[in-house]
PDB file of C-alpha atoms in Angstrom:
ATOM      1  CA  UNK A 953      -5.185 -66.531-107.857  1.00  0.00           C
ATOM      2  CA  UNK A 954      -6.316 -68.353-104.321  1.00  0.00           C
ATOM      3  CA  UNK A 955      -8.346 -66.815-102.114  1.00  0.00           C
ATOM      4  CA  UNK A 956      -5.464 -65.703 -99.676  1.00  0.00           C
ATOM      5  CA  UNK A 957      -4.528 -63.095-102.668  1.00  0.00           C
ATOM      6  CA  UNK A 958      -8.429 -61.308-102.015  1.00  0.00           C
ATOM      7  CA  UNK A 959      -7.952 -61.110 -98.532  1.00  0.00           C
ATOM      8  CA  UNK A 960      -4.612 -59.335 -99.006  1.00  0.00           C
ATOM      9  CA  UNK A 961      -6.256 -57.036-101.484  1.00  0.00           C
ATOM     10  CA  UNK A 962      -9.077 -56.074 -99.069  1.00  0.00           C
ATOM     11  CA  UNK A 963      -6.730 -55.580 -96.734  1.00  0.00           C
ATOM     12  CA  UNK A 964      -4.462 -53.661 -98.368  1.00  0.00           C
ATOM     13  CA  UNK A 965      -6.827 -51.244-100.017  1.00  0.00           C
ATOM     14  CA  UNK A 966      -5.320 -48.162 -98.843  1.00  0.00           C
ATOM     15  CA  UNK A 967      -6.232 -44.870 -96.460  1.00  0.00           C
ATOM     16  CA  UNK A 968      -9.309 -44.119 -98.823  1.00  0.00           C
ATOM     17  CA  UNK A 969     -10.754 -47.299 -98.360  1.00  0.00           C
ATOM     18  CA  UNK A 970     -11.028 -47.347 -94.498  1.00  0.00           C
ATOM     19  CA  UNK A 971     -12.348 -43.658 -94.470  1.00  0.00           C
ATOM     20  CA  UNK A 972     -14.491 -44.375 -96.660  1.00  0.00           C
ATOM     21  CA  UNK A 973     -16.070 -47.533 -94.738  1.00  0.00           C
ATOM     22  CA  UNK A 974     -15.606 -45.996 -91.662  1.00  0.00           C
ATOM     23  CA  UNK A 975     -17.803 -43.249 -92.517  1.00  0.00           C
ATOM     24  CA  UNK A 976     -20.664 -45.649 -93.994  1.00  0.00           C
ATOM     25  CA  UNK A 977     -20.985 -47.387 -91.161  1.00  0.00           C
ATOM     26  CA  UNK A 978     -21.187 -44.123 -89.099  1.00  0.00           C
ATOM     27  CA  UNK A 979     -24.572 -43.092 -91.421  1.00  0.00           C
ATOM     28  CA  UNK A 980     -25.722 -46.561 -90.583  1.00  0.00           C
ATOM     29  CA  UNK A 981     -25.166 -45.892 -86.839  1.00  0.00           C
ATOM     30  CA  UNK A 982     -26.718 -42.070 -86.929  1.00  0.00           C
ATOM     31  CA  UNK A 983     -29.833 -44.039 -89.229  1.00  0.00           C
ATOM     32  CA  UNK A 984     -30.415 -46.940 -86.763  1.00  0.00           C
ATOM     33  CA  UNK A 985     -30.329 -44.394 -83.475  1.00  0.00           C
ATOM     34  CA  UNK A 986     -33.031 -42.048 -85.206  1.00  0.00           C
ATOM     35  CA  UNK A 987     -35.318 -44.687 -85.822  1.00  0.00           C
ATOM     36  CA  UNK A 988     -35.240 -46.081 -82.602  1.00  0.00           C
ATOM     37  CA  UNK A 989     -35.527 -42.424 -80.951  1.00  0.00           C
ATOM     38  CA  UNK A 990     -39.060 -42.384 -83.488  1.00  0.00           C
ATOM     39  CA  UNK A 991     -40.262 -45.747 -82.261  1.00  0.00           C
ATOM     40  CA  UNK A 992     -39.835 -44.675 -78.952  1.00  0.00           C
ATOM     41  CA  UNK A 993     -41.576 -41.353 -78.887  1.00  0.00           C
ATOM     42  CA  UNK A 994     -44.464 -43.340 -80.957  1.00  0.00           C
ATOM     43  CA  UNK A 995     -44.462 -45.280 -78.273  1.00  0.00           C
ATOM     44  CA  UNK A 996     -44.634 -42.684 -75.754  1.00  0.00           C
ATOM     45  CA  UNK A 997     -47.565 -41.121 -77.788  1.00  0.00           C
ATOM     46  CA  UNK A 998     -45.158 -38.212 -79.176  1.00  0.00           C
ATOM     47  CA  UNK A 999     -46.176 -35.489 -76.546  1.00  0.00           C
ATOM     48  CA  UNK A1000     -48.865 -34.369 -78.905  1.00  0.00           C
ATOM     49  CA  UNK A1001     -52.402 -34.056 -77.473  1.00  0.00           C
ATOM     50  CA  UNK A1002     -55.181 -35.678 -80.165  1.00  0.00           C
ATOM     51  CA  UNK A1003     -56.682 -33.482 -82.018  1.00  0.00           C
ATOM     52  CA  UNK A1004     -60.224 -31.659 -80.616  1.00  0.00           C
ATOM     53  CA  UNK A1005     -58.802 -32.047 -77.154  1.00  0.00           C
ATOM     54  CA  UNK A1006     -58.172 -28.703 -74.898  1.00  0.00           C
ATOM     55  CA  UNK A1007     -55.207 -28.260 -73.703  1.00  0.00           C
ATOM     56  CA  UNK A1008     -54.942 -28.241 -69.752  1.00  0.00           C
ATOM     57  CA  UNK A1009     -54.765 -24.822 -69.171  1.00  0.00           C
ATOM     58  CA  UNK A1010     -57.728 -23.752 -71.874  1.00  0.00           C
ATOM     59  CA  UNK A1011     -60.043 -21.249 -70.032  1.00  0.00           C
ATOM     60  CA  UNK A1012     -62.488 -21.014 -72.907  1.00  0.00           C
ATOM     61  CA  UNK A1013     -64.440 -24.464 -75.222  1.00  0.00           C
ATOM     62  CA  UNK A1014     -62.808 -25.200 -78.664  1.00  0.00           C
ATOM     63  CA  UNK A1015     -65.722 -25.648 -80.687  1.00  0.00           C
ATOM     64  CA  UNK A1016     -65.541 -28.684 -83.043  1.00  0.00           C
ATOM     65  CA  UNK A1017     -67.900 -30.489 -85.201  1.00  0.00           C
ATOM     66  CA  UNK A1018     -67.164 -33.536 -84.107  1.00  0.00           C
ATOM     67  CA  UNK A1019     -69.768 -35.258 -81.578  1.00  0.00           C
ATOM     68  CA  UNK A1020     -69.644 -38.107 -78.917  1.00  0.00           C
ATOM     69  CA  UNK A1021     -71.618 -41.256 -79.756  1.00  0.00           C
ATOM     70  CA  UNK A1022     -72.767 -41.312 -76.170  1.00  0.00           C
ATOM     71  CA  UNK A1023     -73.986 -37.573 -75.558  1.00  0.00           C
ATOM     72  CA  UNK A1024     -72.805 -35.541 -78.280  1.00  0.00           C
ATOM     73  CA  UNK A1025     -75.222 -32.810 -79.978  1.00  0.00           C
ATOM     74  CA  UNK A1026     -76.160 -32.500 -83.528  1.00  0.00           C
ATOM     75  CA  UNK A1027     -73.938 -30.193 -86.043  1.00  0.00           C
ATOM     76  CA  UNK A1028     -75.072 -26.746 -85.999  1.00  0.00           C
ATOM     77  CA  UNK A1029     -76.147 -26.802 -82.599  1.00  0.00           C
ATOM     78  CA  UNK A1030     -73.024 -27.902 -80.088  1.00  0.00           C
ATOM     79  CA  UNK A1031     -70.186 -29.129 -81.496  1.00  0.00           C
ATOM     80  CA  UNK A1032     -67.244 -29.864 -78.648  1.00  0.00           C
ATOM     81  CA  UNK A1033     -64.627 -31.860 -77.829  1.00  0.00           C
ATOM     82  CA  UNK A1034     -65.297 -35.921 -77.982  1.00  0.00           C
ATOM     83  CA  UNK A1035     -65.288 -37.915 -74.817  1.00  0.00           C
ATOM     84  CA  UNK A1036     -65.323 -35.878 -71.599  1.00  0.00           C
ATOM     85  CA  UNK A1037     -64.257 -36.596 -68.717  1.00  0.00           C
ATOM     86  CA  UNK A1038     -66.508 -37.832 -65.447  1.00  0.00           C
ATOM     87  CA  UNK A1039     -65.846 -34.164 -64.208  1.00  0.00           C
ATOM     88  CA  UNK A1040     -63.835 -32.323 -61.453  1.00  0.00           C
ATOM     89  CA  UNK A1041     -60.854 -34.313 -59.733  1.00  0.00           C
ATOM     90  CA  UNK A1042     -62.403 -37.728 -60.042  1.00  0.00           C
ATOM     91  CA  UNK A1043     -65.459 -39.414 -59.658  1.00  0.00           C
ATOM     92  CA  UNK A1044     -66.044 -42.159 -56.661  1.00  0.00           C
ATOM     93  CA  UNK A1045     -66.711 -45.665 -58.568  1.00  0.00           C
ATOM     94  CA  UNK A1046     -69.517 -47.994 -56.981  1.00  0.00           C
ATOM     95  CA  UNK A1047     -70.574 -51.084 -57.933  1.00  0.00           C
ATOM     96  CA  UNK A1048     -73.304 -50.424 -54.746  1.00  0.00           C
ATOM     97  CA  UNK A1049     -76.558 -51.725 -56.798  1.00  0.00           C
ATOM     98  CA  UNK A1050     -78.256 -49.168 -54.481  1.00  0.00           C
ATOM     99  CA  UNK A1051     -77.086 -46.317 -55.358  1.00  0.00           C
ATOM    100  CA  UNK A1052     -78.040 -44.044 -58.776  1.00  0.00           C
ATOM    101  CA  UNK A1053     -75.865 -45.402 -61.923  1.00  0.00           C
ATOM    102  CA  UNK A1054     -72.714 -44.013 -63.148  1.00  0.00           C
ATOM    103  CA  UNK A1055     -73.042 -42.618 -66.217  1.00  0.00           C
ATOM    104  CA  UNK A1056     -70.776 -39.698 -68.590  1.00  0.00           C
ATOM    105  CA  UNK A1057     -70.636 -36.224 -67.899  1.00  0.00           C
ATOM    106  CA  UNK A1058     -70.814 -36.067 -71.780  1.00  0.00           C
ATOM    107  CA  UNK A1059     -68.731 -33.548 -73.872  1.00  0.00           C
ATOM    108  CA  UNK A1060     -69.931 -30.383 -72.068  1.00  0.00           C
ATOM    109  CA  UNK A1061     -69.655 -30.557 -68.485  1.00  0.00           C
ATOM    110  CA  UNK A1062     -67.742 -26.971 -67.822  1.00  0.00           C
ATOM    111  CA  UNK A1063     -66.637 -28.760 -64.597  1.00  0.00           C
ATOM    112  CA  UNK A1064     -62.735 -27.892 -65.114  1.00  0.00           C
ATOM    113  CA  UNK A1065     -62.565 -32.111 -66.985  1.00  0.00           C
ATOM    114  CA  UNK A1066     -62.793 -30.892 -70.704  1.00  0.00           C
ATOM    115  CA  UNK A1067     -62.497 -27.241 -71.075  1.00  0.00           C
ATOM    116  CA  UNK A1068     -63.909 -24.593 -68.925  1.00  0.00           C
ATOM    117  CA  UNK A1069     -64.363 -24.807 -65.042  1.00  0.00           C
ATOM    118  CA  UNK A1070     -67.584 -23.037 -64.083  1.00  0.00           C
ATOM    119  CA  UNK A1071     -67.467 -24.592 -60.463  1.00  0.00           C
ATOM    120  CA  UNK A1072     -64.974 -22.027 -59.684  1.00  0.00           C
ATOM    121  CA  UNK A1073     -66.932 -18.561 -60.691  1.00  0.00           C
ATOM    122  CA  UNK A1074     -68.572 -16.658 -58.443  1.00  0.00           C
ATOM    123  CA  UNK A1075     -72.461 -16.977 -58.844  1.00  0.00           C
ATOM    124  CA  UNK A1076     -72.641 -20.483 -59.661  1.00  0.00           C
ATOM    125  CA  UNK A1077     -74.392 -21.531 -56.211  1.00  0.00           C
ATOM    126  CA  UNK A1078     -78.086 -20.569 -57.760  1.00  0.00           C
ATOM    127  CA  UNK A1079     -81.538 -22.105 -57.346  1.00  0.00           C
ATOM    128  CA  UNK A1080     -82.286 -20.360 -60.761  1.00  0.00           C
ATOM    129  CA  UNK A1081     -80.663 -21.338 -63.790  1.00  0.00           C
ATOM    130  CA  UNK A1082     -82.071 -20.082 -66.105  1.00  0.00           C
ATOM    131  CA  UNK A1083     -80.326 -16.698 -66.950  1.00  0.00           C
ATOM    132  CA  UNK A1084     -76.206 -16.355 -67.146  1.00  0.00           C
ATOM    133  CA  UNK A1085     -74.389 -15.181 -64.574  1.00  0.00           C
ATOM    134  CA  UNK A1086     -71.615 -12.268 -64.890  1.00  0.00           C
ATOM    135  CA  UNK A1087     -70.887 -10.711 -68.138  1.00  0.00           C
ATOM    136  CA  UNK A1088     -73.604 -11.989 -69.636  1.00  0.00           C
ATOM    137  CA  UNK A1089     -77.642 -12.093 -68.307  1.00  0.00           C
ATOM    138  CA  UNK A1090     -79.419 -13.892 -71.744  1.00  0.00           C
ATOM    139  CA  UNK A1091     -82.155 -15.859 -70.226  1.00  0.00           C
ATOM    140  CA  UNK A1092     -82.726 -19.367 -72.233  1.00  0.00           C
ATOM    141  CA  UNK A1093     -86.154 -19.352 -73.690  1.00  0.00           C
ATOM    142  CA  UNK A1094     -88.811 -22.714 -73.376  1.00  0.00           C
ATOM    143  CA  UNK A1095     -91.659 -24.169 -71.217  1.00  0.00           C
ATOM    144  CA  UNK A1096     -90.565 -23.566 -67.358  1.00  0.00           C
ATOM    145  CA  UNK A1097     -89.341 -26.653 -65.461  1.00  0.00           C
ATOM    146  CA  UNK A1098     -88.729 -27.160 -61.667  1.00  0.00           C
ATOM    147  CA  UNK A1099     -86.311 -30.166 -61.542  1.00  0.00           C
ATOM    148  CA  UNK A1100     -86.301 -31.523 -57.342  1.00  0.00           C
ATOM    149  CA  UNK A1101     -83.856 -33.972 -56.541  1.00  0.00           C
ATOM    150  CA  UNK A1102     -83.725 -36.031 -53.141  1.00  0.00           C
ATOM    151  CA  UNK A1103     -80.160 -37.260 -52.613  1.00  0.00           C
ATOM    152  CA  UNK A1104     -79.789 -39.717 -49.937  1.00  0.00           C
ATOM    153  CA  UNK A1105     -77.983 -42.417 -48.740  1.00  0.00           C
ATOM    154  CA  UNK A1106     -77.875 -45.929 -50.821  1.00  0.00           C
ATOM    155  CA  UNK A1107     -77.734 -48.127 -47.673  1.00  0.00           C
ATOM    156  CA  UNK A1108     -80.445 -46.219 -45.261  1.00  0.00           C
ATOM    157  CA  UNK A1109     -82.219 -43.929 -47.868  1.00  0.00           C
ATOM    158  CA  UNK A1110     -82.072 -41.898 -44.989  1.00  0.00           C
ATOM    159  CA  UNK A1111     -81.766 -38.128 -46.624  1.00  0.00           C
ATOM    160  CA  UNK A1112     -78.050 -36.004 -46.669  1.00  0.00           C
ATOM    161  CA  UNK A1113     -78.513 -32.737 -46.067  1.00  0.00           C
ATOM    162  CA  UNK A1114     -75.111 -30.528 -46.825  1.00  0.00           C
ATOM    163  CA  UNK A1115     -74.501 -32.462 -49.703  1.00  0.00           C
ATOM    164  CA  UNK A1116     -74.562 -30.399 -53.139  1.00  0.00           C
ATOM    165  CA  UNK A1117     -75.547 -30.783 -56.673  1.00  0.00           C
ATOM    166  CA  UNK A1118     -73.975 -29.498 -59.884  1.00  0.00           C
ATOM    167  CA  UNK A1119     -76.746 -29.658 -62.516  1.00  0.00           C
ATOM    168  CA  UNK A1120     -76.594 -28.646 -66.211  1.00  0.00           C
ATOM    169  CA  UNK A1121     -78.580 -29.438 -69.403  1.00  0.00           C
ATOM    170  CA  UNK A1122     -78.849 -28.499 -73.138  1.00  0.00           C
ATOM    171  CA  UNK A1123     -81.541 -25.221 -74.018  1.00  0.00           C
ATOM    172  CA  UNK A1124     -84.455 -25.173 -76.176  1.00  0.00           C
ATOM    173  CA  UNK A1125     -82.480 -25.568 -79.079  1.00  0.00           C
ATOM    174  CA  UNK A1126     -79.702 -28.679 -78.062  1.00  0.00           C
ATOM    175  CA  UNK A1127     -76.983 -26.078 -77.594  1.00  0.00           C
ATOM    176  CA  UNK A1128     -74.925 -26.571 -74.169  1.00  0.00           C
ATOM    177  CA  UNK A1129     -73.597 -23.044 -72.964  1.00  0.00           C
ATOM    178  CA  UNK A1130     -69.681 -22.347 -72.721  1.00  0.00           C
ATOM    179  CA  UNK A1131     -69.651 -24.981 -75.821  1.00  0.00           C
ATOM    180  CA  UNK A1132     -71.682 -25.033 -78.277  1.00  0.00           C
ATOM    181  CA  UNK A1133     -71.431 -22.453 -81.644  1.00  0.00           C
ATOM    182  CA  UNK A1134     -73.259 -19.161 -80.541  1.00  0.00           C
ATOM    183  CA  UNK A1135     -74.152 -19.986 -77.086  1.00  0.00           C
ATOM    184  CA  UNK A1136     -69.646 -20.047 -75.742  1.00  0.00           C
ATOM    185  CA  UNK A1137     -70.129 -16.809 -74.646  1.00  0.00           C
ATOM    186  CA  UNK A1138     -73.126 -17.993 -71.674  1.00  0.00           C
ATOM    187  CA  UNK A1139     -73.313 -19.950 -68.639  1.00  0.00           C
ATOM    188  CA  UNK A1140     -77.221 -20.117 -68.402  1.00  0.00           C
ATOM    189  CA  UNK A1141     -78.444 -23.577 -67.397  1.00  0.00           C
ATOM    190  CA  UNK A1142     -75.791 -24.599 -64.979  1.00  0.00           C
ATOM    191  CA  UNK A1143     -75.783 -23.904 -61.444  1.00  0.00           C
ATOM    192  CA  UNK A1144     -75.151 -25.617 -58.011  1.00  0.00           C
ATOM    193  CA  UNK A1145     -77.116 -26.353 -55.190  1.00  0.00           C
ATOM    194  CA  UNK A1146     -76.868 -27.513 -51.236  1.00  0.00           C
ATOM    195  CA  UNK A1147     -78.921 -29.834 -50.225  1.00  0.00           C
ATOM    196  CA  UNK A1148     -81.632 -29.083 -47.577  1.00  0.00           C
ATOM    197  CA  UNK A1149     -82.467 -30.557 -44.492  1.00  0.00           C
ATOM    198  CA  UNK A1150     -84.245 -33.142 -46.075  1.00  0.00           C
ATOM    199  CA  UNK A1151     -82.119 -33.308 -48.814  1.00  0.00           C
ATOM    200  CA  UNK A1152     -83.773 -32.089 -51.313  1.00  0.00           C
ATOM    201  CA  UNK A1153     -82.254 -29.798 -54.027  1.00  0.00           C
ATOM    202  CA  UNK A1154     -84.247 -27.778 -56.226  1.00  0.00           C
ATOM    203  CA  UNK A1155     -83.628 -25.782 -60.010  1.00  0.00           C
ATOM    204  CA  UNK A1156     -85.619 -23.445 -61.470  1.00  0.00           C
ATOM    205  CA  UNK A1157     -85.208 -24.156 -65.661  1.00  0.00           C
ATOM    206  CA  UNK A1158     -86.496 -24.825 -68.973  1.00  0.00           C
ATOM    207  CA  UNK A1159     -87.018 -27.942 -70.393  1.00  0.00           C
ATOM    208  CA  UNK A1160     -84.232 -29.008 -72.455  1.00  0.00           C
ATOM    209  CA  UNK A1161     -84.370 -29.722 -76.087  1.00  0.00           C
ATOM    210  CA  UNK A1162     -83.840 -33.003 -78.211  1.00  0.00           C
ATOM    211  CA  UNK A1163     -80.744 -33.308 -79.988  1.00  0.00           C
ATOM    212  CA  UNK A1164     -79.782 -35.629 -82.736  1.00  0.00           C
ATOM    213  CA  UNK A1165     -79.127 -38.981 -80.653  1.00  0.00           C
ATOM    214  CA  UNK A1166     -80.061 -38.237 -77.758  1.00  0.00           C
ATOM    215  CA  UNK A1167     -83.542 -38.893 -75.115  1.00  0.00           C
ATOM    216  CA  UNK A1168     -83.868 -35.717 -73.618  1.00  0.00           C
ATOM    217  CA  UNK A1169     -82.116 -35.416 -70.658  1.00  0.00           C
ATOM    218  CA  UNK A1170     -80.228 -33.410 -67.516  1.00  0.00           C
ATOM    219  CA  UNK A1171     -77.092 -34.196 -66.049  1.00  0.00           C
ATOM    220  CA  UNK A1172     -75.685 -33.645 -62.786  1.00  0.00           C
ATOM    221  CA  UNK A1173     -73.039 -34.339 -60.315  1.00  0.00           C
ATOM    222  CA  UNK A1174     -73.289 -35.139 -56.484  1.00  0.00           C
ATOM    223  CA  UNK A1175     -70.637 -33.649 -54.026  1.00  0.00           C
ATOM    224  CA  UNK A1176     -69.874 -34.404 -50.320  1.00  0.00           C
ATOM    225  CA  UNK A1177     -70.406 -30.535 -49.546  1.00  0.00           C
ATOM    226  CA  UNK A1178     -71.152 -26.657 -51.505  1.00  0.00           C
ATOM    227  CA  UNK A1179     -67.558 -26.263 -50.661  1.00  0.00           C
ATOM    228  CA  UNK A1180     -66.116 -29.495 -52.188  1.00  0.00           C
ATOM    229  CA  UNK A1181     -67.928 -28.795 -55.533  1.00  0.00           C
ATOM    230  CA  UNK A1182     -67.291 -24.527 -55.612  1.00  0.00           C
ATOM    231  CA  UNK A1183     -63.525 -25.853 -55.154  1.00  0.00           C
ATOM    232  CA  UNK A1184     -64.188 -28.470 -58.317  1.00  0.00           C
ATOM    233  CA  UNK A1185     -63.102 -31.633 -55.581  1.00  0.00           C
ATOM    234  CA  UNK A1186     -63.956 -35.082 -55.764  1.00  0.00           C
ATOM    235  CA  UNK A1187     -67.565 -35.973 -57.017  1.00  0.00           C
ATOM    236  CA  UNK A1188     -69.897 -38.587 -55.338  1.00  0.00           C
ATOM    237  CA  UNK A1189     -71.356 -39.395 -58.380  1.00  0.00           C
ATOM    238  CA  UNK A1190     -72.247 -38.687 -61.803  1.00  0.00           C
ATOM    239  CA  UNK A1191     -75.303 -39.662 -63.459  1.00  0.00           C
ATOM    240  CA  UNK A1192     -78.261 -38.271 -65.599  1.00  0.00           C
ATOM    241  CA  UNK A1193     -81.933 -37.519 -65.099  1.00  0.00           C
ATOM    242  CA  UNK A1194     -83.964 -38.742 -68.230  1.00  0.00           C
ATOM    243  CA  UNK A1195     -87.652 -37.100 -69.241  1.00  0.00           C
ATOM    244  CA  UNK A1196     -91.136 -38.939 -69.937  1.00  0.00           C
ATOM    245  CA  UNK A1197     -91.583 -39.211 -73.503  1.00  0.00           C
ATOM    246  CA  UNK A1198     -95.631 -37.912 -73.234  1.00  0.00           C
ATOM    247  CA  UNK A1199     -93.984 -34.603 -71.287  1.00  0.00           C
ATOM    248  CA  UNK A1200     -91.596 -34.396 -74.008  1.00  0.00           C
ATOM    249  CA  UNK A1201     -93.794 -34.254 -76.751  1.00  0.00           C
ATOM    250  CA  UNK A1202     -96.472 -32.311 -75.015  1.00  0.00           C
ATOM    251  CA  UNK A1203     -93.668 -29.617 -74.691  1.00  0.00           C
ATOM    252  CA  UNK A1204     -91.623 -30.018 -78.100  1.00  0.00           C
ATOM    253  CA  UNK A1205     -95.730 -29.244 -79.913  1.00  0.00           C
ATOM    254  CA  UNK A1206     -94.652 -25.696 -78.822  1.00  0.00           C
ATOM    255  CA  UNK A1207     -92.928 -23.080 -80.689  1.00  0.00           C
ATOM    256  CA  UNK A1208     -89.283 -22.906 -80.493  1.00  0.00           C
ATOM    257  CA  UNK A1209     -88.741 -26.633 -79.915  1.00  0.00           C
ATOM    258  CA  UNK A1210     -89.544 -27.395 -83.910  1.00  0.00           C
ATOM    259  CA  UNK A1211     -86.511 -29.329 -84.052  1.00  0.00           C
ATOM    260  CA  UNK A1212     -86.771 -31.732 -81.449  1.00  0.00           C
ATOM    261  CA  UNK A1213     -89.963 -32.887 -83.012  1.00  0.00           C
ATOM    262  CA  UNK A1214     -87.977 -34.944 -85.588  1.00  0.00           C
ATOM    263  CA  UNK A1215     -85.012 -35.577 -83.051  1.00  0.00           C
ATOM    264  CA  UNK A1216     -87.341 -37.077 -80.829  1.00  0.00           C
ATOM    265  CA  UNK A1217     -89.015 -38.997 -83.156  1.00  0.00           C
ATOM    266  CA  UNK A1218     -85.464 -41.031 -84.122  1.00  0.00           C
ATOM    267  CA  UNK A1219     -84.616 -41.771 -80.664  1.00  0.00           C
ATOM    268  CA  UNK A1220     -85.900 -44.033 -77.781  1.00  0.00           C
ATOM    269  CA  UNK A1221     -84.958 -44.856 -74.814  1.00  0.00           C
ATOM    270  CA  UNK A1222     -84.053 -48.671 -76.062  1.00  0.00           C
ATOM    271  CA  UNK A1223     -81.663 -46.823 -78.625  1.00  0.00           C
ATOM    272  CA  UNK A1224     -80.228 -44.329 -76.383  1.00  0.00           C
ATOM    273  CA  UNK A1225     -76.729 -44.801 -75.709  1.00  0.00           C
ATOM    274  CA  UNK A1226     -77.025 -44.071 -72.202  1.00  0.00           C
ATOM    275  CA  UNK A1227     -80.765 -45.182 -70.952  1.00  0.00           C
ATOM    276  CA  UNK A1228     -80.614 -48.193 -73.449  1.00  0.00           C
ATOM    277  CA  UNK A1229     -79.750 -50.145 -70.183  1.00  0.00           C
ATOM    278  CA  UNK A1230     -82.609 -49.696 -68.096  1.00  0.00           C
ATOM    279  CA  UNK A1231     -83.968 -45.916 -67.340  1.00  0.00           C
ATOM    280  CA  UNK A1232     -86.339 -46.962 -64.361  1.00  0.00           C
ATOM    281  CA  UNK A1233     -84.566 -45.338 -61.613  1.00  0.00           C
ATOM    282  CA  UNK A1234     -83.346 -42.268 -63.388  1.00  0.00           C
ATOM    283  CA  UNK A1235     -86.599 -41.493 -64.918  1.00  0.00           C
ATOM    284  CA  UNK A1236     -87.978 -38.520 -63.490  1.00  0.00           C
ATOM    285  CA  UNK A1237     -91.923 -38.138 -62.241  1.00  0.00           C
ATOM    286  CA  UNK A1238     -92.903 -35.589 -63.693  1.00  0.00           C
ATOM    287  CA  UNK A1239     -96.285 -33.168 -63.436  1.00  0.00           C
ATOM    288  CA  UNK A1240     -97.587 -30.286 -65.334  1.00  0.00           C
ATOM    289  CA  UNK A1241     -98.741 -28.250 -68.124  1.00  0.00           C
ATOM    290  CA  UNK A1242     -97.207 -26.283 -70.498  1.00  0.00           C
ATOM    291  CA  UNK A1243     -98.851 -23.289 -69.650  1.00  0.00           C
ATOM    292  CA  UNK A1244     -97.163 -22.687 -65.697  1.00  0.00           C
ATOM    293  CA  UNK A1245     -94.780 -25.465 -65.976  1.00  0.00           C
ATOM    294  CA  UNK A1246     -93.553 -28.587 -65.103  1.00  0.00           C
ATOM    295  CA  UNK A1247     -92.138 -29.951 -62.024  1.00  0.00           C
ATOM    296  CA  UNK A1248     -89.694 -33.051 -62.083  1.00  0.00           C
ATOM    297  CA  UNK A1249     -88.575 -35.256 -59.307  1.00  0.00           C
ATOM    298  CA  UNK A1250     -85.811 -37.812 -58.736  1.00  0.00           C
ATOM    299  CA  UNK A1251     -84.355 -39.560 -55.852  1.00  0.00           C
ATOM    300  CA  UNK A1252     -80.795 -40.072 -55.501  1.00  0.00           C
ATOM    301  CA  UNK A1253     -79.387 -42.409 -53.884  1.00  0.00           C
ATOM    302  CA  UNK A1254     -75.194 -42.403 -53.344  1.00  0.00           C
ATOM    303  CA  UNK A1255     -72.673 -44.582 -51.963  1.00  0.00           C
ATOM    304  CA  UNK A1256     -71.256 -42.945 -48.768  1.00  0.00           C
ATOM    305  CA  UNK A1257     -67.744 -43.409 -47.258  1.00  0.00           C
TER     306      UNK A1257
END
């Protein structure tokens, strides 16, 4: 038989036959569409946020276990989201060698970036941080510290009065309030100042504990005006304040800071993620005694438009 008979057979195989293709190739059509609609939602990230990040319109911190690298606290005492954002709208970038260095608002920031927004509630302009605001009036425990900063401008160094700071830290025992297990119920050590005539804003606190990771620290975030940071708006900059080791220890010797001891002991500022390049001009002087307290002080210089 030559091969002219096969063709005739294929072709003449009968009604079943060409259903019967037909509708294969149809499955292969319906097979090949889905998988392209999957590579192009995996392209397009799916729609699903990654997991341990709040969802837009969170009012209230998940509480994790995981921890940044960069500024995350130890299990047990703060767990949040990874990452966090530089805070509020968006943070002015500078490459001005002037002015105080960029750095992360960390996990915990409650500036409306990752989580809560505690820029927005009424009683958050404060001197005195110390003690929640609202519901809530639990004063953190610890040695008293006064942290002054000078914010001025990068260029003249000449001071900015009006401008404002948001300023928030971990308490005595590494927790960050609105985060961390036990303490998502407070707001205590977080509050927001304008800046004086000679610029100069000043917090009454505690100083903060040493978590797993971390030199001890303060963050805080510079605004054009009270009313740009109450309303969450664009930040000047974000940096952090870092603490003499000799205070540190002097302080952590006292009861209720047991932990830090050892946290301390594991860190330095070489190792830290954030002061590991160069802490000179966010160190804070710092005077004192345990007994009435400690003052610290910190210029800060900021690019201005």
């Amino acid at each position: 038989m030559d091969d002219h008979h096969h063709d005739d057979d294929r072709l003449d195989r009968g009604l079943a036959f060409d259903v019967g293709t037909l509708m294969a190739r149809r499955r292969a059509l319906v097979l090949f569409a889905g998988a392209g609609a999957g590579v192009a939602l995996a392209a397009c990230g799916g729609g699903r946020e990654p997991e341990g990040t709040p969802s837009s319109s969170s009012t209230t911190a998940s509480t994790t276990s995981t921890t940044s690298p960069a500024d995350g606290p130890p299990e047990g005492a703060g767990g949040g989201p990874p990452g966090g954002g530089m805070g509020g709208a968006e943070t002015a970038s500078s490459d001005d060698p002037n002015a105080i260095p960029n750095e992360t608002a960390g996990p915990y920031p409650a500036d409306g970036s990752n989580g809560p927004d505690v820029l927005l509630e009424s009683g958050i302009a404060r001197s005195d941080i110390t003690a929640s605001f609202g519901s809530s009036t639990t004063v953190a425990e610890g040695v008293p510290l006064t942290i002054a900063l000078t914010v001025t401008d990068s260029t003249t160094s000449d001071p900015l009065p009006g401008h404002a700071v948001y300023l928030w830290h971990c308490d005595r025992e590494g927790r960050y309030s609105m985060y961390s297990e036990g303490v998502e119920g407070e707001n205590y050590l977080r509050g927001v100042q304008e800046a004086d005539a000679d610029g100069v804003v000043t917090f009454t606190s505690v100083v903060p504990g040493c978590y797993a990771g971390r030199w001890p620290h303060v963050h805080f975030e510079v605004y054009e005006s009270l009313a740009v940071a109450t309303a969450s708006g664009d930040i000047v900059a974000t940096s952090q304040l870092a603490l003499p080791q000799d205070v540190c220890e002097t302080v952590y010797a006292t009861e209720g800071y047991e932990q830090s001891v050892e946290n301390l002991s594991q860190v330095s500022l070489e190792s830290d993620g954030i002061f590991s390049d160069g802490s000179d001009t966010q160190m804070a002087a710092t005077t004192g005694s345990v007994g009435p307290g400690y003052t610290a002080t910190l210029t800060v210089p900021v690019t201005t438009p």
